Coordinates of C-alpha atoms and ligand atoms in Angstrom, one line a residue:
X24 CA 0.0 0.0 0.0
X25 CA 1.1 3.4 -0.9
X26 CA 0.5 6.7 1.1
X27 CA -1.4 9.5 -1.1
X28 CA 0.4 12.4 -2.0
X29 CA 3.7 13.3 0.2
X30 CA 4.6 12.6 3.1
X31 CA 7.2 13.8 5.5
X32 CA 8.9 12.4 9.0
X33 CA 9.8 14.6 11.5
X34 CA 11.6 13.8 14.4
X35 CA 12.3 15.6 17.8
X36 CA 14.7 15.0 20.4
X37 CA 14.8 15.7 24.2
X38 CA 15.1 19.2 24.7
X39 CA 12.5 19.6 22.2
X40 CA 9.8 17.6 24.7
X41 CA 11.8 18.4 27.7
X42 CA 8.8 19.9 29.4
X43 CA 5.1 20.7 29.2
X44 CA 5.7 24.2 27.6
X45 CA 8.3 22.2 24.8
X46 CA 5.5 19.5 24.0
X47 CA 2.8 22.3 23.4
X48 CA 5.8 23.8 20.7
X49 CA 6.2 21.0 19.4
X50 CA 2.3 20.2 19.2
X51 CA 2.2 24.0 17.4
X52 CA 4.6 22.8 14.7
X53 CA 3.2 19.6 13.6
X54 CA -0.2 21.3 13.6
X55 CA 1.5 24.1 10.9
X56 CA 2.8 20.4 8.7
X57 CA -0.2 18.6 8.6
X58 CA -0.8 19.0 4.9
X59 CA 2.6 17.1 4.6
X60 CA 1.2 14.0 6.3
X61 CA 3.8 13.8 9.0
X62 CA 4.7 10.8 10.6
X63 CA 6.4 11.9 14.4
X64 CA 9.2 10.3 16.0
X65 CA 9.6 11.3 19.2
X66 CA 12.6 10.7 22.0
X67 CA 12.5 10.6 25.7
X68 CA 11.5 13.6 27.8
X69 CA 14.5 15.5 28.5
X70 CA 17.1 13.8 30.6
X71 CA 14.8 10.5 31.3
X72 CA 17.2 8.0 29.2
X73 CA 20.1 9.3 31.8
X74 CA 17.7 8.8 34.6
X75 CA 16.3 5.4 33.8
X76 CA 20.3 4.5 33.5
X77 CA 21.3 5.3 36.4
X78 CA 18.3 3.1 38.1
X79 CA 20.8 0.5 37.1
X80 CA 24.0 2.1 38.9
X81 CA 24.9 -1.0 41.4
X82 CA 26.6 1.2 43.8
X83 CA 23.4 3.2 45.0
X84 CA 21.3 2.0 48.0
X85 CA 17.6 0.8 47.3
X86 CA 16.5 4.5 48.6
X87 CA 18.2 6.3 46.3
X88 CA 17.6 4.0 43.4
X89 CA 14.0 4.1 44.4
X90 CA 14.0 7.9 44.6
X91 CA 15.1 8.0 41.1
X92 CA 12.5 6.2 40.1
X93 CA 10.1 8.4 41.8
X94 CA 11.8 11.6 40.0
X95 CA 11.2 9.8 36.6
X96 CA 7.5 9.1 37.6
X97 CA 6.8 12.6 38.6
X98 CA 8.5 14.2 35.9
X99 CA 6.0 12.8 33.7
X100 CA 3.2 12.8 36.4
X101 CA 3.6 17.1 36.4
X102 CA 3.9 17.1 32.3
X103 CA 1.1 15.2 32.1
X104 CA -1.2 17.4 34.5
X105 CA 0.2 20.7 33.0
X106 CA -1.0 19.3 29.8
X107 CA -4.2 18.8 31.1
X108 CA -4.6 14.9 29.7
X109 CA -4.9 11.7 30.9
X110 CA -2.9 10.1 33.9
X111 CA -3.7 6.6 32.8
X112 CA -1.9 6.8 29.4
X113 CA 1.1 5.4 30.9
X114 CA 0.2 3.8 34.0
X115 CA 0.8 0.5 32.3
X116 CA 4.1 1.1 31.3
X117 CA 4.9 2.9 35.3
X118 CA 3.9 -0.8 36.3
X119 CA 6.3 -2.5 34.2
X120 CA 8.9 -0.3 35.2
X121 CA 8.4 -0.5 38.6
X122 CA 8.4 -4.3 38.1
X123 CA 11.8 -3.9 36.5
X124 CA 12.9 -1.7 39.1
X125 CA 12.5 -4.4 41.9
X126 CA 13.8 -7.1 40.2
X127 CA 16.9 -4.7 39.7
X128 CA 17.0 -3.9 43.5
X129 CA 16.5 -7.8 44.5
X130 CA 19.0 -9.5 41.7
X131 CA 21.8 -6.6 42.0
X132 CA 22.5 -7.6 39.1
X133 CA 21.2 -6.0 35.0
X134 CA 21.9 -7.9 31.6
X135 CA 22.5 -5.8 28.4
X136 CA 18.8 -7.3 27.6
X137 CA 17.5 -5.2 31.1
X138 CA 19.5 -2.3 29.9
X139 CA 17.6 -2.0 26.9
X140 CA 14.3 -3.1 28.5
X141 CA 14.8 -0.4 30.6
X142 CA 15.6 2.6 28.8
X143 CA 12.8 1.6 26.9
X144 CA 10.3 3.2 28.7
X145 CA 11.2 6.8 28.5
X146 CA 10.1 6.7 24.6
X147 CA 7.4 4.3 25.7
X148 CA 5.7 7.2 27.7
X149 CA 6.6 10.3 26.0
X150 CA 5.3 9.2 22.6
X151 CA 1.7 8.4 24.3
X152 CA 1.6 11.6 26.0
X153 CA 2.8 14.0 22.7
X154 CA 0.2 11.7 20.9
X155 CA -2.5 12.1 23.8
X156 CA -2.0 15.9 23.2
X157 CA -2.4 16.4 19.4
X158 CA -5.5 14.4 20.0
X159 CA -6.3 17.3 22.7
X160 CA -5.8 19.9 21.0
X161 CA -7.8 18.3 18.0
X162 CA -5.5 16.4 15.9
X163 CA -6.5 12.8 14.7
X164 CA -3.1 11.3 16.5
X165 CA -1.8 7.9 17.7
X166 CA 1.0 6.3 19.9
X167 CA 2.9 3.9 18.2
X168 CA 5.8 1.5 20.1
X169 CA 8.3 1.1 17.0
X170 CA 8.5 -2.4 17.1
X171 CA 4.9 -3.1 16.7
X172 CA 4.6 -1.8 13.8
X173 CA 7.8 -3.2 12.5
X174 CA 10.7 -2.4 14.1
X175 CA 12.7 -6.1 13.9
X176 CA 16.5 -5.5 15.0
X177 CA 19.3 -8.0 15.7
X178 CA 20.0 -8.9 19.3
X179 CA 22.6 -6.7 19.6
X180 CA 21.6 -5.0 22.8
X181 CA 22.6 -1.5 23.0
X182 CA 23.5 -1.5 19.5
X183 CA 20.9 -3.1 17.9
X184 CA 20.1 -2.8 14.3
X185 CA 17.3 -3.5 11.6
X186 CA 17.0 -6.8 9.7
X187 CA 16.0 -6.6 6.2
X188 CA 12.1 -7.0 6.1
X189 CA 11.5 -4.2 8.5
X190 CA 11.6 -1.7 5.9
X191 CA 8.5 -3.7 4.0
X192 CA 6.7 -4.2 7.3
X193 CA 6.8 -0.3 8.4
X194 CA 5.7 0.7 5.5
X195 CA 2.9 -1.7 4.9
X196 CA 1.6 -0.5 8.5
X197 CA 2.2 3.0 8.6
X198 CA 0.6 3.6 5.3
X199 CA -2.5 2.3 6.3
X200 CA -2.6 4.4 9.6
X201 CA -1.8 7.9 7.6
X202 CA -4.2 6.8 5.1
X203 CA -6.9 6.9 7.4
X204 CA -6.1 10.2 8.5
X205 CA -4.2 9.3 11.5
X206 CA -0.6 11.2 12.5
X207 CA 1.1 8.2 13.8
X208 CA 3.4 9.3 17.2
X209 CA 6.5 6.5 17.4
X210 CA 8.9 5.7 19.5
X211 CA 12.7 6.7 18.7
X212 CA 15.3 4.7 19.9
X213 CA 13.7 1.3 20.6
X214 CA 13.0 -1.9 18.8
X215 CA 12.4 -5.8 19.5
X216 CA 14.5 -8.8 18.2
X217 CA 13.0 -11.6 16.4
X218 CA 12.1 -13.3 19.7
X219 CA 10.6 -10.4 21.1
X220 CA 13.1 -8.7 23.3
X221 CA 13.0 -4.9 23.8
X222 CA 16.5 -3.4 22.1
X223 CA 18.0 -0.4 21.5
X224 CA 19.8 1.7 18.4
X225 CA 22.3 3.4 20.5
X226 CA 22.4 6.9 22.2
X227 CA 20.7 9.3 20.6
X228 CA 19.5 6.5 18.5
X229 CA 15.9 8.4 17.4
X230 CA 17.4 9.9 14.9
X231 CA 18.4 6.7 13.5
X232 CA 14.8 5.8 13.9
X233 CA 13.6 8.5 11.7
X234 CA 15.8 8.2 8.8
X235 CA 15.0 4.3 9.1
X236 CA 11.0 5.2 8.8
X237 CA 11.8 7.9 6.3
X238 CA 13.4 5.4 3.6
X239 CA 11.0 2.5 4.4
X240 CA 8.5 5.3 3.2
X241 CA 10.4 6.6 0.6
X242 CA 9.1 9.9 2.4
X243 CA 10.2 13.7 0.2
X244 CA 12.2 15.0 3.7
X245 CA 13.3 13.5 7.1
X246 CA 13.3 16.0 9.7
X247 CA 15.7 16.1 12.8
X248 CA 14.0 19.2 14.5
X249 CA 16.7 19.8 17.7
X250 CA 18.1 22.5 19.3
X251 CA 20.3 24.0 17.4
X252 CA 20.0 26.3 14.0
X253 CA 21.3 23.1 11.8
X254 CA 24.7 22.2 11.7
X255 CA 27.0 24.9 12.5
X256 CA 30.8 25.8 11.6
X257 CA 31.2 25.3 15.6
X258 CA 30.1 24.5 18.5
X259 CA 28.4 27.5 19.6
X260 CA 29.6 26.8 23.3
X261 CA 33.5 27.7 22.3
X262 CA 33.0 29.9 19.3
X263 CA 29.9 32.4 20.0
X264 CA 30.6 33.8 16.1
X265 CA 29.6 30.1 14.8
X266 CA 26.9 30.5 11.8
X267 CA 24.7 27.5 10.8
X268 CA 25.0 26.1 7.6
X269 CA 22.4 25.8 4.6
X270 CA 23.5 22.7 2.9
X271 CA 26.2 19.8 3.5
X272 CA 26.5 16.8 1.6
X273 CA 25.5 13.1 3.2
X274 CA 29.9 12.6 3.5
X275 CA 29.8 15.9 5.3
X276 CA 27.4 15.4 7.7
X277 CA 28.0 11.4 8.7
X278 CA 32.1 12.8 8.8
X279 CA 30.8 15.8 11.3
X280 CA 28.8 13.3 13.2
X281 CA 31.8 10.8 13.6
X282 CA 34.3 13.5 14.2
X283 CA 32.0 15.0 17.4
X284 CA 29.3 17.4 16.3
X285 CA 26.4 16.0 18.2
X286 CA 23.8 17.2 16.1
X287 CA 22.8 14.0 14.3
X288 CA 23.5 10.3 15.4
X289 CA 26.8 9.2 13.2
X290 CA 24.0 5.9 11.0
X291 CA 21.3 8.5 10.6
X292 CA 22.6 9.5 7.2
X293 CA 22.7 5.3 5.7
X294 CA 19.1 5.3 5.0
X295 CA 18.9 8.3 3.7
X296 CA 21.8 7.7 1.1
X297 CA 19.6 4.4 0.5
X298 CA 17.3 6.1 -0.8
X299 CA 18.3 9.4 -1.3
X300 CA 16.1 11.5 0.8
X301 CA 17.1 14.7 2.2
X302 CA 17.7 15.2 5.8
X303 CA 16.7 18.4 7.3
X304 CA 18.1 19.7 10.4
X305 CA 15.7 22.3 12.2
X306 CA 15.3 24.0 16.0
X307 CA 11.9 24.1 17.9
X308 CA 13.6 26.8 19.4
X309 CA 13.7 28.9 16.6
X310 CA 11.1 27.5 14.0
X311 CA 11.3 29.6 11.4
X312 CA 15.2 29.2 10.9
X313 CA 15.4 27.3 7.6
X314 CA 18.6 24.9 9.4
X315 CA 20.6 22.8 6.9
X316 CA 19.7 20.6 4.4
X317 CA 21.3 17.5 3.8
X318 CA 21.8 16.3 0.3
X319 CA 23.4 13.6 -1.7
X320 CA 26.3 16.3 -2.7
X321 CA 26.3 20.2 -2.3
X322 CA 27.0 23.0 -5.3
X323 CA 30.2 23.9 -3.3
X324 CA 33.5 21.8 -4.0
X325 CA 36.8 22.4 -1.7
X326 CA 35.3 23.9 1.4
X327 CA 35.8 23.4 5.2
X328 CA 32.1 23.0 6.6
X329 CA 33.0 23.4 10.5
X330 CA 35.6 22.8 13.1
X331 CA 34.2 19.7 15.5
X332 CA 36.3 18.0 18.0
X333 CA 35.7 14.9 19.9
X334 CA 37.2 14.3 23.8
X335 CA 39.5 11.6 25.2
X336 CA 41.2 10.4 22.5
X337 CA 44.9 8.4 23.3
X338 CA 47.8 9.0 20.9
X339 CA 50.0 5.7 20.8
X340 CA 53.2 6.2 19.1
X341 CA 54.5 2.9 17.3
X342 CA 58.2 2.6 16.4
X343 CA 60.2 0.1 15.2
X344 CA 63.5 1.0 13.1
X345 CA 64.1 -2.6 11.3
X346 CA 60.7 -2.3 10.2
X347 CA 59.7 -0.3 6.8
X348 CA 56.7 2.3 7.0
X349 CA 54.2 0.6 5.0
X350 CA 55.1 -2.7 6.9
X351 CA 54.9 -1.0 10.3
X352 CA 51.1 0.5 9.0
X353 CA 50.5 -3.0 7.6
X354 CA 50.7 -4.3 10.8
X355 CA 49.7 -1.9 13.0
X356 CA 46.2 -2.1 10.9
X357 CA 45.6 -5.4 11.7
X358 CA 46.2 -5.2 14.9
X359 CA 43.6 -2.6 15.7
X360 CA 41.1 -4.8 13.0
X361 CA 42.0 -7.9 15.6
X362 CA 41.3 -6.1 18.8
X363 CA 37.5 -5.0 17.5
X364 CA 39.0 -1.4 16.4
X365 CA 37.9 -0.1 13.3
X366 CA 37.3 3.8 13.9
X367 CA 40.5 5.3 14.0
X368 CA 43.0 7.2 12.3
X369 CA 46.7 6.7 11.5
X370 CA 49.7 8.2 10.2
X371 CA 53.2 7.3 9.2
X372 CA 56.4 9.1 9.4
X373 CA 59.6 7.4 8.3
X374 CA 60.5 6.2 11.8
X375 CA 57.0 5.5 13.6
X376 CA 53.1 5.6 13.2
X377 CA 50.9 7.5 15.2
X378 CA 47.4 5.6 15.7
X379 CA 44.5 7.8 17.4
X380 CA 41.6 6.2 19.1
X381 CA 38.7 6.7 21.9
X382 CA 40.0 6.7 25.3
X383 CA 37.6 3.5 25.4
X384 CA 39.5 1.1 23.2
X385 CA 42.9 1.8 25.0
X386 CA 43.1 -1.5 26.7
X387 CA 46.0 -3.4 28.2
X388 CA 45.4 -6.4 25.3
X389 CA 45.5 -3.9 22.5
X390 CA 48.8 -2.5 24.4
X391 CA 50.5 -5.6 24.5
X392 CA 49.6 -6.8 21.2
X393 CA 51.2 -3.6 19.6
X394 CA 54.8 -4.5 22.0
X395 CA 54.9 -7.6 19.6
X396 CA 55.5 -5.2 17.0
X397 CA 57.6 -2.4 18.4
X398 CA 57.9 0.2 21.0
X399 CA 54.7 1.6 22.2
X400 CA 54.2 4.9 23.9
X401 CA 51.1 6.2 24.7
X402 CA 49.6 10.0 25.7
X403 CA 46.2 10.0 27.1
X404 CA 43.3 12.2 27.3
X405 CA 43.7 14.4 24.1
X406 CA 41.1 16.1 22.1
X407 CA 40.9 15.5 18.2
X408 CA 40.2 18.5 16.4
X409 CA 38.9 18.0 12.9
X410 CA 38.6 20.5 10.1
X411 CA 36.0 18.7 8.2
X412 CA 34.9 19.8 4.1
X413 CA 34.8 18.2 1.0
X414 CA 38.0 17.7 -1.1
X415 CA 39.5 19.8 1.5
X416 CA 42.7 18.8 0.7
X417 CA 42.7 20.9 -2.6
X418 CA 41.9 23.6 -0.6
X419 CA 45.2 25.8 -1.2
X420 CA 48.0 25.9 1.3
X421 CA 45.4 24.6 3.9
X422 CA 48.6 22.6 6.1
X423 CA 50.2 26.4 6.3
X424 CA 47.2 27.8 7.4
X425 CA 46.6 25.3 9.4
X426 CA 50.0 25.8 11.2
X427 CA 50.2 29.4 10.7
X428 CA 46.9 29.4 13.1
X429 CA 47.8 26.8 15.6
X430 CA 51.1 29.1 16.7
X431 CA 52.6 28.2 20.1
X432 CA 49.5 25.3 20.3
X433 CA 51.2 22.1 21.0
X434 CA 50.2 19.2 18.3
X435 CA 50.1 15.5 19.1
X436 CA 49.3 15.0 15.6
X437 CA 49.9 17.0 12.5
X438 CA 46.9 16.2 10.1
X439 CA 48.0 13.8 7.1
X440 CA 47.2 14.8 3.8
X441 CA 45.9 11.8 2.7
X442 CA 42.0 12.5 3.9
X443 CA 40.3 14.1 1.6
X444 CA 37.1 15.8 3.9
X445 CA 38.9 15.4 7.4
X446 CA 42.1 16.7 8.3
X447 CA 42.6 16.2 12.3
X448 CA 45.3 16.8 14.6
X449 CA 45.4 16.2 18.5
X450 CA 45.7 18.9 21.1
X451 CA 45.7 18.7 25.0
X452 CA 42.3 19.4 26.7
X453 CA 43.8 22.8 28.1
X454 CA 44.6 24.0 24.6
X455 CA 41.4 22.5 23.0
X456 CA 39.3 25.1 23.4
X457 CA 41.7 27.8 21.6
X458 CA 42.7 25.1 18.8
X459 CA 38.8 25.2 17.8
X460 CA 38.4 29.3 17.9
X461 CA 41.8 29.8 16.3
X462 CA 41.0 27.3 13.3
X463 CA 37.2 29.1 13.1
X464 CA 38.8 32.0 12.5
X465 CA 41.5 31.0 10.1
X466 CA 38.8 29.4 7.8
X467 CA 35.6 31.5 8.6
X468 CA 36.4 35.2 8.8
Ligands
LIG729 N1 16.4 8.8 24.5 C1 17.6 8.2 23.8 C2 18.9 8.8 24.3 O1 18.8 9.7 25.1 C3 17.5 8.2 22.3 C4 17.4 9.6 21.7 O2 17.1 10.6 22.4 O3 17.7 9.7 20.5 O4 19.9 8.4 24.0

């Protein structure tokens, strides 16, 4: 079955339904998109995911544990009333929670399966609430748990992601629901595997939700409505000068999400270059900002889109002289492929290579797997900055600007040539925040 006429998904995060006063916006601007038959993704209130997480922190005592719960339940409890609709919406899924909750406190003990049935809920209960208020305010709308209308991931718990027929199955449902008028409200974040566990896409995994609904539908636009203007040339927390960007091609915007900026979740962009939809980045804050587009390539060639950076990163400095350079990055490769690794970047000098990954993957196996191969030497708890654009490396001179800017900063890692939309280097965590505005500068004033 096909849906008639367009049809658009729009997605909002958090902040965006953070509170009764947010929900009401948000309510506003699907109400001014209806003629685009939307179809809503929604996440978790505000600051619920972190709360239902830490209901699984072992070292708290059963009080505090069980005040946590209590804060979750009357956060929504107060949203709920302010909205003036119905307490019982989610009273079923408060039971299963508190279910959870006990079993949590008596085991002492949570699964990656409880993980995922737990964090669950906040989506559970803020896609029934949004969905109970359109229908207040006088729009035909409907809650919607992701997985029963199709949502089939792996069992990779915490990570989960979609097997092949769910694209057919979401579509074949939704389009019956919008075809009878309806404005379905789903859950972000969550789906179920085949035998009908509760998993998750990964933090901020709703975005990944929408792009997934938006090319089972084939829909004309996927909509990441947040709290930003779009993607900017900064993060506006370092660099108050940072302008938002009109439009950035699919490679732009997955490198900007792998590199730090947190604007969209790093596999939104897959389905969309699937099927070639265009992702729209927008701000209930400020609706009328037209925020960046996202499309399969941009009319600009050779330019740096924004300076992002991403936190504890480790340096490790590989050296072995009897060893050639394309040997030593042979090897050094397959050692990182062998210990799970795979998002990483590496350079060679003559005498050594320089590998730079998450703080997370450092790990005493990985360690003394690269002794077999030479001397290791590691510095911790860097910062990558990245200077991210397409074909940025026919930008001219960009290395001496780069340098030229970076004056008296000191640089774990010079950026190597041989990316052509990401050119990194490391910096301490004191210097970060002066690597970033310096580089903004260089390249946008
Ligand atoms: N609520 C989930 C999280 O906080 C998913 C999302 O917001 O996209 O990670």
């Amino acid at each position: 079955m096909e849906v008639k006429g367009i049809m658009i998904v729009m997605k909002f995060g958090g902040t965006s339904v953070g509170d009764f006063e947010r929900i009401k916006n948000v309510a506003s601007i699907i109400k001014s998109n209806l003629n685009e038959n939307p179809v809503i993704v929604v996440s978790a209130l505000g600051g619920v995911t972190d709360n239902l997480i830490s209901i699984a922190n072992l070292s708290l005592t059963e009080d505090e544990v069980r005040a946590i719960f209590n804060k979750i339940i009357e956060k929504h409890h107060t949203t709920i009333e302010k909205l003036n609709i119905d307490e019982k919406i989610i009273q079923e899924d408060i039971n299963r929670l508190n279910e959870l909750v006990n079993k949590i406190i008596t085991v002492k003990k949570t699964t990656s399966q409880d993980m995922d049935l737990l964090m669950s809920f906040g989506e559970r209960m803020s896609s029934k609430i949004l969905a109970s208020y359109l229908s207040a305010i006088g729009i035909k709308a409907l809650p919607y748990n992701a997985y029963d209308i199709g949502m089939i991931t792996n069992s990779n718990f915490g990570n989960a992601d979609i097997l092949p027929y769910t694209y057919q199955k979401l579509k074949k449902n939704l389009s019956s629901v919008i075809n009878k008028g309806v404005v379905p409200v789903i859950t972000g974040f969550i789906g179920k595997s085949k035998d009908g566990s509760i998993t998750t896409l990964g933090r901020g995994g709703s975005d990944y939700t929408a792009s997934i609904i938006g090319a089972a539908m084939g829909a004309s636009e996927i909509q990441i409505w947040t709290d930003v203007d779009g993607i900017l040339t900064a993060d506006p927390k370092i660099v108050k000068t940072a302008k938002s960007i009109d439009v950035v091609s699919y490679e732009e915007a997955s490198e900007l999400a792998l590199s730090g900026a947190k604007v969209l979740h790093p596999k939104t962009i897959l389905p969309a270059i699937e099927k070639n939809i265009p992702v729209r980045i927008l701000n209930t804050f400020n609706p009328s900002h037209k925020g960046t587009l996202v499309l399969n390539r941009t009319a600009e060639k050779s330019r740096v889109v924004s300076i992002t950076y991403k936190k504890h990163i480790v340096v490790i400095s590989l050296s072995n002289r009897s060893m050639l350079k394309n040997e030593l990055l042979k090897a050094a490769s397959g050692v990182l492929s062998s210990n799970g690794i795979f998002e990483y970047s590496i350079s060679a000098s003559e005498s050594s290579v320089s590998i730079t990954i998450d703080e997370k993957e450092h790990t005493p196996a990985l360690i003394s797997d690269l002794k077999k191969i030479g001397n290791v030497e590691s510095s911790i708890n860097g910062v990558k900055v990245s200077i991210v654009g397409n074909d940025i490396s026919f930008i001219p001179k960009i290395s001496d600007l780069i340098s030229s800017s970076l004056k008296g900063i000191k640089i774990e890692i010079m950026p190597s040539s041989e990316s052509n939309i990401n050119h990194s280097i490391v910096v301490t965590e004191r210097q970060a925040n002066s690597a970033v505005k310096r580089l903004h500068t260089a390249f946008f004033s």
